[in-house]
């Protein structure tokens, strides 16, 4: 439900071909692309260009979100096929400018009027030096995240349907009035695992402490969606001094393999994993459900019952690195999309990737026919 496929002028980090292959090799057949591209997806022409780029190069199914700032024509973005709005940056992050509280309230009212979903990046930032993983965690603190969630709740006077992206703490999950998403990196990594000046682990919201990471697993039942927030940056960019390095972690290929390993360990169940990575995201975005019933999208992946150690050399993202080096995971041997094998034992086969527009597009379509 949450990837940054990059492309365009950011193709050195990733593009639709490398990003979608990375998704498939990890057992993901649909990606939902975020609008903090260069240029951002806040105009009809930027949306149409993004769509053409995805249609030309994606190997997997996809949907595309629209940005939502005060000048975005949200009504027409909805009609031309945005799946949802956002992530709307309630705090600035890589390539995303922050929106103020008053503006957020107005934008939510317009999105709510369309009965569309607003997806929100909720953080509060303190002006303290941000020199390493610890100070990054302090500058974008757990308490600040929960406060930001409360502030979004207050701004949403119109009752727009809200989805909170990548929440990193139990307090934020508990505060949210809306659906909640958690990433694999907040479930599997804590800032204490790494050297303090390691900018490869710089991400927004930040990695938290080991105690908070474990507490997040205890809220498994409250988590509606697990999404990768796949945010690739090049090795050269991540080698910059911590303060200058871009925030973001790649993860679309390792998300399901890490979680399937937890199924083998009997920490989580297969139905709960399917619910959080497919059924709920599909329902939130009106994407046809995958499954084995007549009429379902015939997308599935076959996983062996053995784990391997993750190594960046075998992954497909152009960024060429992973924070999960050496972690145990279960990669799919075969991935099926629309009833046809699309990936098998390291080889990609030709499929027919589809675009899933939001239901604003379908309504507009029906009216014109
Ligand atoms: O760390 C992040 N990187 N958080 C975001 O919300 C955006 C992302 C990116 O696009 O690099």
Coordinates of C-alpha atoms and ligand atoms in Angstrom, one line a residue:
X1 CA 0.0 0.0 0.0
X2 CA 3.0 2.3 0.3
X3 CA 6.0 2.4 -2.1
X4 CA 8.2 5.1 -3.7
X5 CA 9.1 3.7 -7.1
X6 CA 11.1 6.9 -7.9
X7 CA 11.8 6.9 -11.7
X8 CA 12.0 10.0 -13.8
X9 CA 14.9 12.2 -12.6
X10 CA 15.4 9.9 -9.6
X11 CA 16.0 6.8 -11.7
X12 CA 19.4 6.3 -10.3
X13 CA 17.8 5.2 -7.1
X14 CA 15.0 3.1 -8.6
X15 CA 12.6 3.1 -11.5
X16 CA 9.4 1.3 -12.3
X17 CA 11.1 -1.7 -13.9
X18 CA 13.6 -2.3 -11.1
X19 CA 11.2 -1.5 -8.3
X20 CA 8.4 -3.7 -9.7
X21 CA 10.7 -6.6 -10.3
X22 CA 11.9 -6.2 -6.7
X23 CA 8.3 -6.3 -5.6
X24 CA 7.5 -9.5 -7.5
X25 CA 10.6 -11.2 -6.3
X26 CA 9.4 -10.7 -2.8
X27 CA 5.9 -11.9 -3.6
X28 CA 4.1 -8.5 -4.0
X29 CA 2.0 -8.2 -7.1
X30 CA 0.4 -4.8 -6.6
X31 CA 2.3 -1.6 -5.5
X32 CA 0.7 1.7 -4.6
X33 CA 3.0 4.6 -5.5
X34 CA 3.3 7.7 -3.5
X35 CA 3.2 11.2 -5.0
X36 CA 6.4 12.8 -3.5
X37 CA 8.1 12.4 -6.8
X38 CA 10.0 15.1 -8.8
X39 CA 7.9 16.8 -9.8
X40 CA 5.2 15.9 -7.2
X41 CA 2.0 14.4 -8.4
X42 CA -0.2 17.4 -7.6
X43 CA -1.4 18.3 -11.1
X44 CA -3.3 16.3 -13.7
X45 CA -0.4 16.4 -16.2
X46 CA 2.0 15.1 -13.5
X47 CA -0.4 12.3 -12.7
X48 CA -0.9 11.4 -16.4
X49 CA 2.9 11.3 -17.0
X50 CA 3.4 9.1 -13.9
X51 CA 0.7 6.7 -15.2
X52 CA 2.4 6.5 -18.7
X53 CA 5.7 5.8 -17.0
X54 CA 4.2 3.0 -14.9
X55 CA 2.2 1.6 -17.8
X56 CA 5.4 1.5 -20.0
X57 CA 7.7 -0.1 -17.4
X58 CA 6.0 -1.8 -14.5
X59 CA 6.1 -5.6 -14.3
X60 CA 3.5 -5.8 -11.5
X61 CA 0.0 -4.3 -11.0
X62 CA 0.0 -0.8 -9.6
X63 CA -2.1 2.1 -8.3
X64 CA -1.0 5.8 -8.0
X65 CA -1.9 8.2 -5.3
X66 CA -2.3 12.0 -5.8
X67 CA -0.6 14.5 -3.6
X68 CA -2.8 17.0 -1.8
X69 CA -1.7 20.5 -1.0
X70 CA -3.8 23.6 -0.9
X71 CA -3.6 24.1 -4.7
X72 CA -4.1 20.5 -5.8
X73 CA -7.3 20.0 -7.9
X74 CA -8.3 17.0 -5.8
X75 CA -11.7 16.7 -7.5
X76 CA -10.1 16.2 -11.0
X77 CA -7.2 14.1 -9.6
X78 CA -9.9 11.8 -8.2
X79 CA -11.7 11.6 -11.5
X80 CA -8.6 10.8 -13.5
X81 CA -7.8 7.8 -11.3
X82 CA -5.9 8.6 -8.0
X83 CA -6.2 5.6 -5.7
X84 CA -6.1 7.8 -2.6
X85 CA -4.6 11.2 -1.5
X86 CA -1.2 11.3 0.1
X87 CA 0.9 10.5 1.8
X88 CA 0.1 14.0 2.9
X89 CA 3.1 15.3 4.9
X90 CA 2.0 16.6 8.2
X91 CA 5.8 17.0 8.8
X92 CA 8.4 17.4 6.1
X93 CA 10.2 14.4 4.9
X94 CA 12.3 13.4 1.8
X95 CA 10.8 15.3 -1.2
X96 CA 7.7 16.1 0.8
X97 CA 6.8 19.6 2.1
X98 CA 4.7 19.9 5.3
X99 CA 1.2 21.1 5.3
X100 CA -0.1 23.3 8.1
X101 CA -3.0 22.4 10.4
X102 CA -5.5 24.8 8.9
X103 CA -4.7 23.8 5.4
X104 CA -4.9 20.1 6.4
X105 CA -8.4 20.7 7.7
X106 CA -9.5 22.3 4.5
X107 CA -7.9 19.6 2.3
X108 CA -9.4 16.8 4.4
X109 CA -12.8 18.4 3.9
X110 CA -12.5 18.4 0.1
X111 CA -11.2 14.8 0.1
X112 CA -13.9 13.7 2.4
X113 CA -16.5 15.3 0.1
X114 CA -15.3 12.9 -2.6
X115 CA -15.5 9.9 -0.2
X116 CA -11.9 9.3 -0.9
X117 CA -9.1 8.2 1.5
X118 CA -6.5 10.6 2.9
X119 CA -3.3 8.9 3.9
X120 CA -1.2 10.9 6.3
X121 CA 2.5 11.1 7.4
X122 CA 2.1 12.3 11.0
X123 CA 5.1 13.5 12.8
X124 CA 6.2 16.5 14.9
X125 CA 9.7 17.8 14.6
X126 CA 11.8 19.5 17.3
X127 CA 14.5 21.9 16.3
X128 CA 17.4 19.9 17.8
X129 CA 20.6 18.9 16.0
X130 CA 20.0 15.7 14.1
X131 CA 23.5 14.1 13.9
X132 CA 22.9 10.4 14.5
X133 CA 20.3 7.7 14.9
X134 CA 19.7 8.7 18.5
X135 CA 19.2 12.4 17.9
X136 CA 17.1 11.7 14.8
X137 CA 14.8 9.6 17.1
X138 CA 14.7 12.6 19.6
X139 CA 14.1 15.2 16.9
X140 CA 11.2 13.2 15.5
X141 CA 10.2 11.7 18.8
X142 CA 7.7 9.0 19.7
X143 CA 5.8 11.5 21.8
X144 CA 5.8 13.9 18.8
X145 CA 4.4 11.2 16.5
X146 CA 1.5 10.5 19.0
X147 CA 0.8 14.3 19.3
X148 CA 0.8 14.7 15.5
X149 CA -1.8 11.9 15.3
X150 CA -4.0 13.7 17.9
X151 CA -3.6 16.9 15.9
X152 CA -4.7 15.2 12.7
X153 CA -7.7 13.8 14.5
X154 CA -8.6 17.3 15.6
X155 CA -8.1 18.8 12.1
X156 CA -10.5 16.2 10.6
X157 CA -13.7 18.0 11.6
X158 CA -15.4 16.9 8.4
X159 CA -15.0 13.2 9.2
X160 CA -12.8 12.4 6.1
X161 CA -11.7 8.7 6.0
X162 CA -8.1 8.8 7.2
X163 CA -5.3 6.3 7.0
X164 CA -2.1 6.9 9.1
X165 CA 1.0 5.9 7.2
X166 CA 4.0 4.0 8.9
X167 CA 3.2 4.6 12.6
X168 CA 6.2 3.6 14.6
X169 CA 5.0 3.5 18.2
X170 CA 2.1 1.9 20.2
X171 CA 1.1 5.3 21.5
X172 CA 0.5 6.6 18.0
X173 CA -1.4 3.4 17.1
X174 CA -3.6 3.9 20.1
X175 CA -4.2 7.6 19.3
X176 CA -5.2 7.1 15.7
X177 CA -8.8 7.6 14.6
X178 CA -8.6 5.8 11.3
X179 CA -6.8 2.8 9.7
X180 CA -3.1 2.3 10.8
X181 CA -0.1 1.1 8.8
X182 CA 3.2 -0.2 10.2
X183 CA 6.4 -0.9 8.2
X184 CA 8.7 -3.9 8.4
X185 CA 11.6 -1.7 9.4
X186 CA 9.8 -0.5 12.5
X187 CA 8.9 -4.2 13.3
X188 CA 12.3 -5.7 12.6
X189 CA 14.9 -3.0 13.3
X190 CA 15.7 -0.8 16.2
X191 CA 18.2 2.1 16.3
X192 CA 20.2 0.2 18.9
X193 CA 21.1 -2.5 16.4
X194 CA 23.3 -0.2 14.4
X195 CA 26.3 2.2 14.6
X196 CA 24.9 5.6 15.7
X197 CA 26.2 7.5 12.7
X198 CA 24.9 5.0 10.2
X199 CA 22.8 7.1 7.8
X200 CA 21.6 3.9 5.9
X201 CA 19.2 3.5 8.8
X202 CA 18.0 7.1 8.7
X203 CA 14.3 7.0 8.0
X204 CA 11.2 9.1 8.8
X205 CA 9.6 8.2 11.2
X206 CA 12.9 7.1 12.8
X207 CA 13.9 3.7 14.0
X208 CA 13.0 3.5 17.7
X209 CA 14.4 1.7 20.7
X210 CA 14.4 -2.1 21.1
X211 CA 11.8 -1.7 23.8
X212 CA 9.4 0.2 21.5
X213 CA 10.0 -2.2 18.6
X214 CA 9.0 -5.1 20.8
X215 CA 5.9 -3.2 22.0
X216 CA 4.9 -2.7 18.4
X217 CA 4.7 -6.5 17.9
X218 CA 2.4 -6.6 21.0
X219 CA -0.1 -4.4 19.1
X220 CA -0.2 -6.9 16.1
X221 CA -4.0 -7.1 16.5
X222 CA -4.4 -3.3 16.1
X223 CA -2.3 -3.0 13.0
X224 CA -4.6 -2.8 9.9
X225 CA -2.0 -2.6 7.2
X226 CA 1.7 -3.6 6.9
X227 CA 3.3 -1.8 4.0
X228 CA 7.0 -1.4 3.1
X229 CA 7.3 2.3 2.6
X230 CA 9.9 1.2 0.1
X231 CA 12.1 4.3 -0.1
X232 CA 15.3 3.6 -2.0
X233 CA 18.2 6.0 -2.1
X234 CA 21.6 5.3 -3.7
X235 CA 24.6 4.0 -1.7
X236 CA 26.5 7.2 -2.6
X237 CA 23.7 9.4 -1.1
X238 CA 23.5 7.3 2.1
X239 CA 27.3 7.6 2.5
X240 CA 26.9 11.4 3.1
X241 CA 27.3 12.8 6.6
X242 CA 24.2 11.8 8.7
X243 CA 22.7 15.3 8.7
X244 CA 22.8 15.5 4.9
X245 CA 21.9 11.9 4.0
X246 CA 18.3 11.4 2.6
X247 CA 15.9 9.5 4.9
X248 CA 14.4 6.2 3.6
X249 CA 14.9 2.5 3.6
X250 CA 14.2 0.0 0.7
X251 CA 11.9 -2.9 1.7
X252 CA 9.3 -4.0 -0.9
X253 CA 11.3 -7.2 -1.7
X254 CA 12.0 -8.2 1.9
X255 CA 8.6 -7.4 3.5
X256 CA 6.8 -10.7 2.8
X257 CA 10.0 -12.9 3.2
X258 CA 10.7 -11.4 6.7
X259 CA 7.0 -11.9 7.7
X260 CA 6.7 -15.4 6.3
X261 CA 9.7 -16.3 8.4
X262 CA 7.7 -15.1 11.4
X263 CA 4.9 -17.4 10.2
X264 CA 7.3 -20.4 10.2
X265 CA 8.4 -19.4 13.7
X266 CA 4.7 -19.5 14.7
X267 CA 4.8 -15.8 15.9
X268 CA 2.0 -14.7 13.5
X269 CA -0.7 -16.6 11.5
X270 CA -1.1 -16.8 7.7
X271 CA -4.6 -15.4 7.8
X272 CA -3.5 -12.3 9.8
X273 CA -0.6 -11.8 7.4
X274 CA -2.9 -12.0 4.4
X275 CA -5.4 -9.6 6.0
X276 CA -2.8 -6.9 6.7
X277 CA -0.8 -7.1 3.5
X278 CA -3.7 -7.8 1.0
X279 CA -7.3 -7.8 2.2
X280 CA -7.4 -4.6 4.2
X281 CA -5.2 -2.5 1.8
X282 CA -7.3 -3.8 -1.2
X283 CA -10.5 -2.8 0.6
X284 CA -9.2 0.6 1.6
X285 CA -8.2 1.4 -2.0
X286 CA -11.0 -0.5 -3.8
X287 CA -8.5 -2.8 -5.5
X288 CA -10.0 -6.2 -6.5
X289 CA -9.2 -8.8 -3.9
X290 CA -6.7 -11.6 -4.6
X291 CA -7.7 -15.1 -3.7
X292 CA -8.9 -18.5 -4.8
X293 CA -12.6 -17.8 -5.1
X294 CA -14.3 -17.4 -8.5
X295 CA -13.9 -13.8 -9.6
X296 CA -10.9 -13.1 -7.4
X297 CA -7.7 -11.7 -8.8
X298 CA -5.6 -14.9 -9.2
X299 CA -2.4 -13.5 -7.6
X300 CA -0.5 -15.6 -5.1
X301 CA 3.0 -16.7 -4.2
X302 CA 4.4 -20.1 -3.2
X303 CA 6.9 -20.0 -0.3
X304 CA 9.2 -22.9 0.7
X305 CA 9.3 -23.9 4.3
X306 CA 13.0 -23.0 4.7
X307 CA 14.6 -19.7 5.6
X308 CA 17.7 -18.2 3.9
X309 CA 19.8 -15.2 4.9
X310 CA 19.1 -12.0 3.1
X311 CA 21.9 -10.5 1.1
X312 CA 21.7 -7.4 -1.1
X313 CA 23.5 -9.1 -4.0
X314 CA 20.4 -11.3 -4.6
X315 CA 17.8 -8.5 -4.4
X316 CA 16.5 -6.5 -7.4
X317 CA 16.2 -2.9 -6.3
X318 CA 18.5 -0.6 -8.1
X319 CA 19.6 1.0 -4.9
X320 CA 21.8 -2.1 -4.2
X321 CA 21.6 -2.3 -0.4
X322 CA 19.4 -3.6 2.3
X323 CA 19.2 -2.9 6.0
X324 CA 18.3 -6.6 6.6
X325 CA 21.7 -8.1 5.5
X326 CA 22.0 -11.6 7.1
X327 CA 18.4 -11.6 8.5
X328 CA 16.5 -14.8 8.1
X329 CA 13.7 -14.7 5.5
X330 CA 11.6 -16.9 3.2
X331 CA 11.6 -15.8 -0.5
X332 CA 8.9 -17.1 -2.9
X333 CA 10.0 -19.7 -5.5
X334 CA 7.0 -19.0 -7.7
X335 CA 4.8 -15.9 -8.0
X336 CA 1.6 -15.9 -10.0
X337 CA -0.2 -12.8 -11.3
X338 CA -3.6 -13.1 -13.0
X339 CA -3.3 -16.8 -13.1
X340 CA 0.1 -16.9 -14.9
X341 CA 3.5 -17.5 -13.5
X342 CA 5.3 -14.1 -13.6
X343 CA 8.4 -15.0 -11.5
X344 CA 10.0 -18.3 -11.0
X345 CA 13.4 -19.2 -9.4
X346 CA 14.9 -15.8 -10.2
X347 CA 13.5 -15.5 -13.7
X348 CA 10.8 -12.9 -14.7
X349 CA 8.2 -13.8 -17.3
X350 CA 6.0 -11.5 -19.2
X351 CA 2.6 -10.7 -17.6
X352 CA -0.1 -8.1 -18.2
X353 CA 0.3 -5.5 -15.4
X354 CA -2.9 -3.6 -14.8
X355 CA -3.5 -0.1 -13.4
X356 CA -6.0 0.0 -10.6
X357 CA -7.6 3.5 -10.5
X358 CA -9.5 4.7 -7.5
X359 CA -13.3 4.5 -7.5
X360 CA -13.6 8.2 -8.5
X361 CA -12.4 7.1 -11.9
X362 CA -14.8 4.3 -12.1
X363 CA -17.8 6.5 -11.2
X364 CA -16.7 9.1 -13.8
X365 CA -16.3 6.2 -16.3
X366 CA -19.8 5.0 -15.6
X367 CA -21.4 8.4 -16.0
X368 CA -19.8 8.9 -19.4
X369 CA -21.0 5.5 -20.8
Ligands
LIG1 O1 12.1 8.2 5.3 C1 11.3 8.4 4.5 N1 11.6 8.5 3.2 N2 10.0 8.7 4.9 C2 9.1 9.2 4.0 O2 8.0 9.5 4.4 C3 9.5 9.5 2.6 C4 10.5 8.6 2.2 C5 11.2 8.9 0.8 O3 10.4 9.1 -0.1 O4 12.4 8.8 0.7

